[in-house]
Coordinates of C-alpha atoms in Angstrom, one line a residue:
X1 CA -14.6 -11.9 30.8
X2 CA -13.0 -8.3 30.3
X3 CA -9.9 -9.5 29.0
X4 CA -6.8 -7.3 29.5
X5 CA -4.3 -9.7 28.1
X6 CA -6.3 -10.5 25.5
X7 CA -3.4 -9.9 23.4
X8 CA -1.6 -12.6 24.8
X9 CA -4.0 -15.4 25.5
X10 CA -6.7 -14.3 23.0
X11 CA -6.1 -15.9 19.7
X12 CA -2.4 -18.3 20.9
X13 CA -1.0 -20.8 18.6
X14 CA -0.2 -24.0 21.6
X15 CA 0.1 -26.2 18.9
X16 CA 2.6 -28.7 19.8
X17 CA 5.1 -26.9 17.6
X18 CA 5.0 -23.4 19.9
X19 CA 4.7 -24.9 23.0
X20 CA 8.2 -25.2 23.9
X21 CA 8.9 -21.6 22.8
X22 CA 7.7 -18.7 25.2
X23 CA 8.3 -16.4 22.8
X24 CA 5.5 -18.0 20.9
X25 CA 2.8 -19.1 23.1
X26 CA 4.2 -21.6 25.5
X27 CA 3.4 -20.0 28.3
X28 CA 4.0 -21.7 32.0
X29 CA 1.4 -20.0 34.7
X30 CA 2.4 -19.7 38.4
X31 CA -0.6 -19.3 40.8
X32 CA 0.0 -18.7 44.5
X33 CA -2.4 -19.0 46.8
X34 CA -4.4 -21.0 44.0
X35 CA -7.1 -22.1 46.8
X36 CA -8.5 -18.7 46.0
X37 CA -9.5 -19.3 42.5
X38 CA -12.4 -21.1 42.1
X39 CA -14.2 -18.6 44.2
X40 CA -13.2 -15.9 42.3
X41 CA -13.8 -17.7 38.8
X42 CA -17.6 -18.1 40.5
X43 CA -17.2 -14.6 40.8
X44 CA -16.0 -13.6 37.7
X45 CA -18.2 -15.3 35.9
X46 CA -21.6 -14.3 37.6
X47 CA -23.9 -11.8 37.1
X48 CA -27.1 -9.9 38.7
X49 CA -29.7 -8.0 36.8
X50 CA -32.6 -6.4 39.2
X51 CA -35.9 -4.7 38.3
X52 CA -35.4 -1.2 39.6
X53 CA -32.0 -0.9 37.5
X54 CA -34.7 -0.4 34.5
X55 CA -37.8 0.9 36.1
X56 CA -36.2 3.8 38.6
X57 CA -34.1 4.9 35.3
X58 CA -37.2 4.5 32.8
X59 CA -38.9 6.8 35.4
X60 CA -36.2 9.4 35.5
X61 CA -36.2 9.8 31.6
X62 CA -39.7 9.4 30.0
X63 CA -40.2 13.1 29.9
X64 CA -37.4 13.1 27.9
X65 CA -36.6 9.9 25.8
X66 CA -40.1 8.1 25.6
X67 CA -38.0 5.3 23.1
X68 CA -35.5 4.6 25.5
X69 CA -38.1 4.4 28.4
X70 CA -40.3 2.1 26.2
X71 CA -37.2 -0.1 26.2
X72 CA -36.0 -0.3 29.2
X73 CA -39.7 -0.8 30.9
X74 CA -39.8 -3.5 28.8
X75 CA -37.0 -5.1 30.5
X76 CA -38.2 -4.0 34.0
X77 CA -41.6 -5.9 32.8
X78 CA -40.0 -9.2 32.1
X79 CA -38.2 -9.0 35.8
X80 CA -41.5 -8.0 37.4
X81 CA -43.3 -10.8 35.8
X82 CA -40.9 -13.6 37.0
X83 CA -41.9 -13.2 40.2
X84 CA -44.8 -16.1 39.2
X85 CA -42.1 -18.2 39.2
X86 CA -41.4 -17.7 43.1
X87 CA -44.9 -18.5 43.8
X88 CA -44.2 -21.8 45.8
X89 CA -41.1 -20.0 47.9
X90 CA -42.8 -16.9 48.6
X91 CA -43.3 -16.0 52.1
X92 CA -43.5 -13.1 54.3
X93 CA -40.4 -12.1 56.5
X94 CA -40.6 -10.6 60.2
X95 CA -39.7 -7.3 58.9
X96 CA -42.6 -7.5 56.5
X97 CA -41.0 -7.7 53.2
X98 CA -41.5 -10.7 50.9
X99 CA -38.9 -12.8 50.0
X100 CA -39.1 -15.8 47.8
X101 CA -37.0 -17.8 45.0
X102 CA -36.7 -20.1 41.9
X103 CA -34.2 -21.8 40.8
X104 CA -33.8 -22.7 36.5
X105 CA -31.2 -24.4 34.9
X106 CA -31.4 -22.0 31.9
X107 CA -31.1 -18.1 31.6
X108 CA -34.6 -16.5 30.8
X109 CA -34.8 -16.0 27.0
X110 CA -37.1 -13.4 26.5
X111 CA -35.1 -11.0 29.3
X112 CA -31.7 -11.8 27.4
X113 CA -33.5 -11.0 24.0
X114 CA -34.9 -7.4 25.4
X115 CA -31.4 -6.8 26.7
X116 CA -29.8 -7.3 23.2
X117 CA -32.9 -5.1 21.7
X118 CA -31.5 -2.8 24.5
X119 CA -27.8 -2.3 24.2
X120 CA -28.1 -1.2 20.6
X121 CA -30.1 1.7 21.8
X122 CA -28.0 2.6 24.9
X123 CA -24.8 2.8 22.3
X124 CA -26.8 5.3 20.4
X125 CA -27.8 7.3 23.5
X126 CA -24.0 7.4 24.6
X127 CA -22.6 10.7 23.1
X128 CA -26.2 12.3 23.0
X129 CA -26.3 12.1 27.2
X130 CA -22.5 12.6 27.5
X131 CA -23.0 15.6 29.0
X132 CA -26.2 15.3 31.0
X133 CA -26.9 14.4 34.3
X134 CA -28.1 11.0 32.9
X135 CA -24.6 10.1 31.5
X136 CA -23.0 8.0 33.8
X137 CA -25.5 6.6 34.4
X138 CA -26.3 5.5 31.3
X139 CA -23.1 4.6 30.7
X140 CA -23.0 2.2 33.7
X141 CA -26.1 0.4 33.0
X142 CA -24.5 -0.1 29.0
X143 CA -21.1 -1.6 30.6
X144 CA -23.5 -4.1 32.7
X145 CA -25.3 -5.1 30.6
X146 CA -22.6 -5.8 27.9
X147 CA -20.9 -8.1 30.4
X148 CA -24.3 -9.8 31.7
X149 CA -24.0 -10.9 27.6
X150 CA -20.4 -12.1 27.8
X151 CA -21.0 -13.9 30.7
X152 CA -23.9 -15.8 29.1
X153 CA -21.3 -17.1 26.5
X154 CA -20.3 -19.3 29.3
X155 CA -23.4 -20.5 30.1
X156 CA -23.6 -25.0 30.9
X157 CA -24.7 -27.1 32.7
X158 CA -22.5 -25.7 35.3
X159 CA -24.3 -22.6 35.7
X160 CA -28.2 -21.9 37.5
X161 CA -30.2 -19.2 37.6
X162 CA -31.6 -17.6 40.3
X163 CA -34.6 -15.4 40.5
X164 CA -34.7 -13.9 43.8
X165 CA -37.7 -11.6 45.5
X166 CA -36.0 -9.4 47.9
X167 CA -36.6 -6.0 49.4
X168 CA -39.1 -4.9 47.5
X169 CA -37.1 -5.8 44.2
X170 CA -36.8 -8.5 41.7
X171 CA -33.2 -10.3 40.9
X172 CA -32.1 -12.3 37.9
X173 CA -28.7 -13.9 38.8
X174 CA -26.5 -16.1 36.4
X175 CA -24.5 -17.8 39.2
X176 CA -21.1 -19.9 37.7
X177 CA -21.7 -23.2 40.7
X178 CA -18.1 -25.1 39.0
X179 CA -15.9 -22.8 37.1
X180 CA -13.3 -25.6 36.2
X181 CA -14.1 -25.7 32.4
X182 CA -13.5 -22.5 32.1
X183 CA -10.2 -22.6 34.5
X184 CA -8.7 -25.5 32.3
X185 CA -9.7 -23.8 28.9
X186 CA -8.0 -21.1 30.1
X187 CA -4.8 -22.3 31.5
X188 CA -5.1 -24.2 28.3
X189 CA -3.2 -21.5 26.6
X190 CA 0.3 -22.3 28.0
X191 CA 1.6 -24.8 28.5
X192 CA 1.9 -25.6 31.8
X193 CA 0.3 -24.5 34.9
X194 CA 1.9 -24.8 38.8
X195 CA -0.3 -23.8 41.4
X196 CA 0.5 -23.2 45.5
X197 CA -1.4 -23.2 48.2
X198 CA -1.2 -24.2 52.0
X199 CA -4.6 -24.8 51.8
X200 CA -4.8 -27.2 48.5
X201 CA -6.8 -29.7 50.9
X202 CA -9.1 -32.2 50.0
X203 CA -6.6 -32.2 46.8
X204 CA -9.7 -34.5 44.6
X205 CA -11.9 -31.3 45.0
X206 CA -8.7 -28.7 43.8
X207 CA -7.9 -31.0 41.0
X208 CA -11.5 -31.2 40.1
X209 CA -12.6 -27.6 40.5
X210 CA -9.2 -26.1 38.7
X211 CA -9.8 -28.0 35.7
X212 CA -6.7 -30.4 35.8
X213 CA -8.9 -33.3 36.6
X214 CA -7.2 -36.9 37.1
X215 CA -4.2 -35.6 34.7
X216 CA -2.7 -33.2 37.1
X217 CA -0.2 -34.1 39.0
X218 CA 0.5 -33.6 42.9
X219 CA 3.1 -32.7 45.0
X220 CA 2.6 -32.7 48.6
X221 CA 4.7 -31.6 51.3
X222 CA 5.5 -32.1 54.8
X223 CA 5.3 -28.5 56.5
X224 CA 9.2 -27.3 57.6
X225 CA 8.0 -25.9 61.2
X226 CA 8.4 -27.4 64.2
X227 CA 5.2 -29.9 65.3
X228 CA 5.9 -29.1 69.1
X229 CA 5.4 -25.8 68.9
X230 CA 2.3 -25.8 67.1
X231 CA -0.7 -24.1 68.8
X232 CA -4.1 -24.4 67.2
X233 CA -6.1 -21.2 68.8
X234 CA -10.1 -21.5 67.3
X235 CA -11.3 -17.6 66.5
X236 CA -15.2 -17.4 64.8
X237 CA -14.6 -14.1 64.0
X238 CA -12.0 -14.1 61.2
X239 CA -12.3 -14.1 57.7
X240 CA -9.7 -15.9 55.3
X241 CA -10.9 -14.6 52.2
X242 CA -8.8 -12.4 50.1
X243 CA -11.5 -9.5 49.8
X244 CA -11.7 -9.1 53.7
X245 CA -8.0 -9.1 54.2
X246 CA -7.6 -5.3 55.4

């Protein structure tokens, strides 16, 4: 969502005319280790909101700012109050704290309509708390919730919402379950896109969940090593994700 080529792939003629000219838009996207990318489109495109985000800092300021604690314990209300929703899920773990979920297929309206009454008021506060010890922080929770909004944008039937009860706090997640709309409207922008992997396997889910669907096409290739002197060694204790890779 925070888009730092925007000025390439914001506003791109690929009309048929421009495709076949880089220079104006056709642009051809190489991906290695494409397996990669739907988790991290999942990623990119979830969110997390949580009750003491609003409540701890409401706390902090009401001596000072009672408008801008009015606000934000309105927020921290709306959380709190969603834990009715977990009602049927709640239970009591072995440590003692309470854990318990719901699942919706649509965001919460009235939280996303206190957030937008919120960011208007955060922008104000910016330069007046610049210099106080409440800056960053205010800052931070301003750049949050801006992207919780963008990410909304997004919002289908592809996304859930979570509302999760969980040590001693109250979570709203957006969670993206199938980013391949989003993959092929973006790759949408050039005009071809060739993605690598030794891992591309089952290739029906790949094509599916990076948005090429039934048009793409597939090349598959026999692997240039030696079969004999393959030796398959089983370790439970290794992560192949990219953001444990040391």
């Amino acid at each position: 969502p925070r888009a730092y080529l925007r000025r390439f792939f914001d506003s791109i003629d690929v009309s048929e005319k421009n495709k076949n000219t880089l220079a104006e838009g056709g642009y051809i996207f190489l991906i290695d280790e494409a397996h990669n990318l739907p988790d991290r489109a999942r990623n990119m495109y979830s969110d997390s909101l949580n009750m003491r985000m609003f409540s701890q800092f409401a706390s902090d300021i009401s001596a000072q700012d009672e408008v801008l604690c009015a606000s934000l314990c309105r927020v921290a209300r709306i959380l709190k109050m969603m834990k009715k929703l977990c009602a049927e899920t709640l239970c009591t773990m072995e440590n003692g704290e309470e854990y318990g979920y719901y699942v919706a297929k649509a965001p919460p309206a009235r939280l996303n309509d206190a957030i937008r009454d919120l960011i208007p008021l955060l922008e104000e506060r910016l330069p007046l708390y610049a210099d106080s010890r409440h800056g960053e922080r205010l800052r931070d929770l301003y750049f949050a919730l801006r992207e919780y909004l963008q990410r909304l944008e997004y919002y289908t039937k592809r996304f859930k919402t979570l509302i999760e009860i969980k040590r001693g706090n109250i979570y709203c997640r957006i969670l993206c379950l199938d980013p391949c709309e989003i993959i092929d409207a973006r790759l949408s922008c050039g005009r071809a896109a060739i993605m690598f992997s030794a891992t591309l396997t089952p290739t029906e889910y790949f094509c599916s969940v990076l948005g090429g669907g039934q048009s793409a096409s597939v090349l598959e290739l026999p692997s240039p090593f030696d079969k004999s002197r393959l030796c398959i060694a089983v370790m439970d204790k290794i992560s192949t994700r990219h953001a444990d890779r040391g």
